[in-house]
Amino acid sequence: GEDVEQSLFLSVREGDSSVINCTYTDSSSTYLYWYKQEPGAGLQLLTYIFSNMDMKQDQRLTVLLNKKDKHLSLRIADTQTGDSAIYFCAESKTGTASKLTFGTGTRLQVTL
Amino acid sequence: GAVVSQHPSWVICKSGTSVKIECRSLDFQATTMFWYRQFPKQSLMLMATSNEGSKATYEQGVEKDKFLINHASLTLSTLTVTSAHPEDSSFYICSARDHGTGGANEQYFGPGTRLTVT
């Protein structure tokens, strides 16, 4: 079955870079996503990457995909206190009616 | 663009009553909507996939008679928790897939509804 794993917690200083990691088991994953959830709120789609890509950059966000190792990472440059949230990676496959399988979530804490 | 709303944002109900939660796509059409539940400090668990004009597809272990889903239009899906019990207390989140989006399967999430059953 599908399994998506993340480390539970990450603490960084404001201004530093954050790297949140995710591993998945299903090699047929087509799209991989990063979502952000602030306390008591829904999920905000940050970015996604297609499985035939290695890297995608969008302003402060850089997504790296190692398909061989089934490893996905999200790098946030110049981390700000407003970046404190839970970050979920998720995967989906073509032809599965867009179903997402979510990781366990990583709580990012940004300290001054 | 791509805004999804949920109503109510929180609800407290007595055990044995039913609660309806609405999910609306405000600026796009959604042939497919999804309902998730999230327990504290846990990930999202997909409950069901709601398709406009047809029956919902439930995930294994989710009681379809307890969690009634109706997707009557391209912008509205409802989840009714029937005969709610304290163990149904949770954060319920819906998402919608933009009908016009290309192949990225992007889902846009509502702000969630916190249900507390007393």
Short mmCIF file of C-alpha atoms in Angstrom, two decimals:
data_model
loop_
_atom_site.label_atom_id
_atom_site.label_comp_id
_atom_site.label_asym_id
_atom_site.label_seq_id
_atom_site.Cartn_x
_atom_site.Cartn_y
_atom_site.Cartn_z
CA GLY A 1 0.00 0.00 0.00
CA GLU A 2 0.92 3.64 -0.11
CA ASP A 3 2.94 5.11 2.72
CA VAL A 4 4.24 8.65 3.06
CA GLU A 5 6.53 9.50 5.96
CA GLN A 6 7.84 12.74 7.38
CA SER A 7 9.80 13.73 10.44
CA LEU A 8 7.52 15.19 13.10
CA PHE A 9 9.26 18.38 14.08
CA LEU A 10 11.78 20.91 12.83
CA SER A 11 13.01 24.04 14.56
CA VAL A 12 14.96 26.77 12.75
CA ARG A 13 16.04 30.31 13.45
CA GLU A 14 14.45 33.16 11.58
CA GLY A 15 16.47 33.94 8.47
CA ASP A 16 17.92 30.44 8.15
CA SER A 17 16.84 27.90 5.55
CA SER A 18 14.44 25.11 6.47
CA VAL A 19 14.52 21.72 4.82
CA ILE A 20 11.54 19.44 5.32
CA ASN A 21 11.91 15.88 4.12
CA CYS A 22 9.43 13.29 2.94
CA THR A 23 9.75 9.70 1.79
CA TYR A 24 7.17 7.70 -0.05
CA THR A 25 6.89 4.09 -1.09
CA ASP A 26 4.73 4.08 -4.20
CA SER A 27 6.94 4.34 -7.28
CA SER A 28 3.94 5.00 -9.50
CA SER A 29 3.25 8.35 -7.89
CA THR A 30 2.69 10.94 -10.59
CA TYR A 31 2.49 14.18 -8.67
CA LEU A 32 3.98 15.16 -5.35
CA TYR A 33 2.72 18.12 -3.38
CA TRP A 34 3.56 20.28 -0.43
CA TYR A 35 0.75 21.73 1.66
CA LYS A 36 0.90 24.14 4.59
CA GLN A 37 -1.56 24.05 7.47
CA GLU A 38 -1.75 26.81 10.05
CA PRO A 39 -3.45 26.13 13.41
CA GLY A 40 -7.17 25.50 13.11
CA ALA A 41 -7.18 26.06 9.37
CA GLY A 42 -7.42 24.08 6.18
CA LEU A 43 -4.55 23.25 3.88
CA GLN A 44 -2.87 25.66 1.52
CA LEU A 45 -1.23 24.24 -1.57
CA LEU A 46 2.32 25.59 -1.70
CA THR A 47 3.74 23.82 -4.70
CA TYR A 48 3.81 20.54 -6.55
CA ILE A 49 6.21 18.66 -8.77
CA PHE A 50 5.63 16.18 -11.52
CA SER A 51 7.43 12.90 -11.07
CA ASN A 52 9.65 13.35 -14.13
CA MET A 53 11.14 16.54 -12.69
CA ASP A 54 14.10 16.76 -10.34
CA MET A 55 13.66 20.25 -9.03
CA LYS A 56 11.20 23.08 -8.97
CA GLN A 57 11.74 26.56 -7.56
CA ASP A 58 9.07 29.08 -6.72
CA GLN A 59 10.31 32.21 -4.97
CA ARG A 60 11.56 31.10 -1.52
CA LEU A 61 10.48 27.50 -2.06
CA THR A 62 12.62 24.83 -3.70
CA VAL A 63 11.36 21.29 -4.17
CA LEU A 64 13.83 18.50 -4.82
CA LEU A 65 12.74 15.05 -5.95
CA ASN A 66 14.93 11.98 -5.92
CA LYS A 67 12.75 9.45 -7.65
CA LYS A 68 15.25 6.64 -7.29
CA ASP A 69 15.25 6.98 -3.51
CA LYS A 70 11.58 8.09 -3.39
CA HIS A 71 12.63 11.15 -1.44
CA LEU A 72 11.06 14.59 -1.65
CA SER A 73 12.22 17.72 0.12
CA LEU A 74 10.98 21.26 0.55
CA ARG A 75 13.50 24.00 1.20
CA ILE A 76 12.29 27.33 2.49
CA ALA A 77 14.86 30.08 2.11
CA ASP A 78 15.05 32.97 4.59
CA THR A 79 12.52 31.34 6.92
CA GLN A 80 10.17 33.79 8.62
CA THR A 81 8.01 33.47 11.73
CA GLY A 82 4.99 33.38 9.46
CA ASP A 83 6.29 30.13 8.04
CA SER A 84 5.60 28.39 11.36
CA ALA A 85 2.99 25.76 10.52
CA ILE A 86 2.57 22.08 9.77
CA TYR A 87 3.79 21.02 6.36
CA PHE A 88 2.33 17.97 4.65
CA CYS A 89 3.69 16.24 1.63
CA ALA A 90 1.23 14.29 -0.47
CA GLU A 91 1.25 12.13 -3.55
CA SER A 92 -1.24 11.19 -6.18
CA LYS A 93 -1.31 9.02 -9.25
CA THR A 94 -2.91 9.51 -12.62
CA GLY A 95 -6.18 7.69 -12.96
CA THR A 96 -7.04 7.46 -9.29
CA ALA A 97 -9.61 10.25 -9.36
CA SER A 98 -7.12 12.70 -7.90
CA LYS A 99 -6.91 10.92 -4.55
CA LEU A 100 -4.16 12.30 -2.35
CA THR A 101 -2.19 10.31 0.16
CA PHE A 102 -0.81 12.57 2.84
CA GLY A 103 2.30 12.28 4.91
CA THR A 104 2.28 12.49 8.65
CA GLY A 105 3.10 16.19 8.69
CA THR A 106 6.13 18.14 9.94
CA ARG A 107 5.65 20.90 12.46
CA LEU A 108 8.01 23.78 11.63
CA GLN A 109 8.84 26.11 14.47
CA VAL A 110 10.65 29.33 13.63
CA THR A 111 12.47 30.99 16.50
CA LEU A 112 13.82 34.50 16.77
CA GLY B 1 -8.97 32.31 -7.31
CA ALA B 2 -9.60 28.70 -6.27
CA VAL B 3 -11.37 29.45 -3.00
CA VAL B 4 -13.23 26.78 -1.09
CA SER B 5 -15.49 27.62 1.83
CA GLN B 6 -16.98 25.47 4.54
CA HIS B 7 -19.92 26.10 6.77
CA PRO B 8 -20.12 26.05 9.69
CA SER B 9 -16.57 26.61 10.85
CA TRP B 10 -17.35 24.98 14.16
CA VAL B 11 -20.32 23.22 15.65
CA ILE B 12 -21.20 21.66 18.99
CA CYS B 13 -24.03 19.16 19.00
CA LYS B 14 -25.56 16.67 21.38
CA SER B 15 -25.03 12.96 21.02
CA GLY B 16 -27.64 11.37 18.76
CA THR B 17 -28.30 14.44 16.62
CA SER B 18 -27.26 14.95 13.00
CA VAL B 19 -25.00 17.67 11.68
CA LYS B 20 -24.66 18.92 8.10
CA ILE B 21 -21.45 20.49 6.84
CA GLU B 22 -21.36 22.36 3.56
CA CYS B 23 -18.43 22.69 1.21
CA ARG B 24 -18.55 25.22 -1.61
CA SER B 25 -16.18 26.10 -4.41
CA LEU B 26 -16.62 29.84 -4.74
CA ASP B 27 -14.95 30.72 -8.01
CA PHE B 28 -14.61 27.49 -9.91
CA GLN B 29 -16.57 24.38 -10.75
CA ALA B 30 -15.71 21.17 -9.01
CA THR B 31 -16.89 17.86 -10.41
CA THR B 32 -15.01 16.13 -7.64
CA MET B 33 -14.83 17.05 -3.99
CA PHE B 34 -13.18 15.17 -1.17
CA TRP B 35 -13.98 14.85 2.49
CA TYR B 36 -11.28 14.31 5.08
CA ARG B 37 -11.16 14.10 8.81
CA GLN B 38 -8.22 15.04 10.92
CA PHE B 39 -7.61 14.11 14.54
CA PRO B 40 -5.43 16.35 16.72
CA LYS B 41 -1.78 16.31 15.69
CA GLN B 42 -2.45 13.76 12.99
CA SER B 43 -2.57 13.72 9.25
CA LEU B 44 -5.64 13.93 7.07
CA MET B 45 -7.60 10.77 6.48
CA LEU B 46 -9.63 10.60 3.30
CA MET B 47 -13.21 9.61 4.06
CA ALA B 48 -14.85 9.75 0.68
CA THR B 49 -14.74 11.12 -2.82
CA SER B 50 -17.81 13.07 -3.82
CA ASN B 51 -18.74 13.19 -7.50
CA GLU B 52 -21.30 15.62 -8.84
CA GLY B 53 -24.47 13.85 -9.83
CA SER B 54 -23.45 10.41 -8.64
CA LYS B 55 -22.92 8.44 -5.47
CA ALA B 56 -19.91 9.11 -3.33
CA THR B 57 -17.07 6.63 -3.13
CA TYR B 58 -16.19 5.80 0.45
CA GLU B 59 -12.83 4.68 1.75
CA GLN B 60 -12.51 1.39 3.50
CA GLY B 61 -13.75 1.54 7.07
CA VAL B 62 -15.92 4.63 6.60
CA GLU B 63 -19.61 4.00 7.22
CA LYS B 64 -21.58 5.40 4.31
CA ASP B 65 -24.84 5.33 6.26
CA LYS B 66 -23.32 7.40 9.01
CA PHE B 67 -21.52 9.92 6.83
CA LEU B 68 -23.98 10.91 4.12
CA ILE B 69 -22.53 12.82 1.20
CA ASN B 70 -24.48 14.74 -1.38
CA HIS B 71 -22.89 16.54 -4.32
CA ALA B 72 -25.90 18.12 -5.96
CA SER B 73 -24.16 20.81 -7.99
CA LEU B 74 -20.75 21.67 -9.39
CA THR B 75 -20.11 24.04 -6.51
CA LEU B 76 -21.63 22.35 -3.47
CA SER B 77 -21.07 19.14 -1.57
CA THR B 78 -22.53 18.36 1.84
CA LEU B 79 -21.48 15.91 4.52
CA THR B 80 -24.08 14.90 7.08
CA VAL B 81 -22.91 13.15 10.21
CA THR B 82 -25.94 11.18 11.31
CA SER B 83 -26.61 10.19 14.91
CA ALA B 84 -23.36 11.77 15.99
CA HIS B 85 -21.43 10.38 18.93
CA PRO B 86 -18.49 11.80 20.88
CA GLU B 87 -16.06 9.65 18.87
CA ASP B 88 -17.17 11.54 15.76
CA SER B 89 -15.69 14.72 17.22
CA SER B 90 -12.99 15.77 14.81
CA PHE B 91 -11.86 18.39 12.31
CA TYR B 92 -13.57 17.79 8.98
CA ILE B 93 -11.94 19.28 5.90
CA CYS B 94 -13.22 19.28 2.35
CA SER B 95 -11.30 19.88 -0.83
CA ALA B 96 -12.31 20.46 -4.40
CA ARG B 97 -10.62 19.76 -7.66
CA ASP B 98 -10.90 22.51 -10.24
CA HIS B 99 -12.80 21.09 -13.19
CA GLY B 100 -10.79 23.24 -15.55
CA THR B 101 -7.35 22.43 -14.19
CA GLY B 102 -4.85 20.54 -16.30
CA GLY B 103 -3.23 17.32 -15.21
CA ALA B 104 -1.78 18.32 -11.85
CA ASN B 105 -4.75 17.03 -9.85
CA GLU B 106 -4.58 20.14 -7.71
CA GLN B 107 -6.96 20.17 -4.82
CA TYR B 108 -8.01 23.31 -3.00
CA PHE B 109 -8.97 22.95 0.61
CA GLY B 110 -11.65 24.52 2.73
CA PRO B 111 -10.84 26.02 6.13
CA GLY B 112 -12.29 23.04 7.97
CA THR B 113 -15.18 22.45 10.36
CA ARG B 114 -14.54 21.52 13.95
CA LEU B 115 -17.25 19.19 15.22
CA THR B 116 -17.63 18.55 18.93
CA VAL B 117 -20.23 16.04 20.05
CA THR B 118 -21.18 16.20 23.71
#
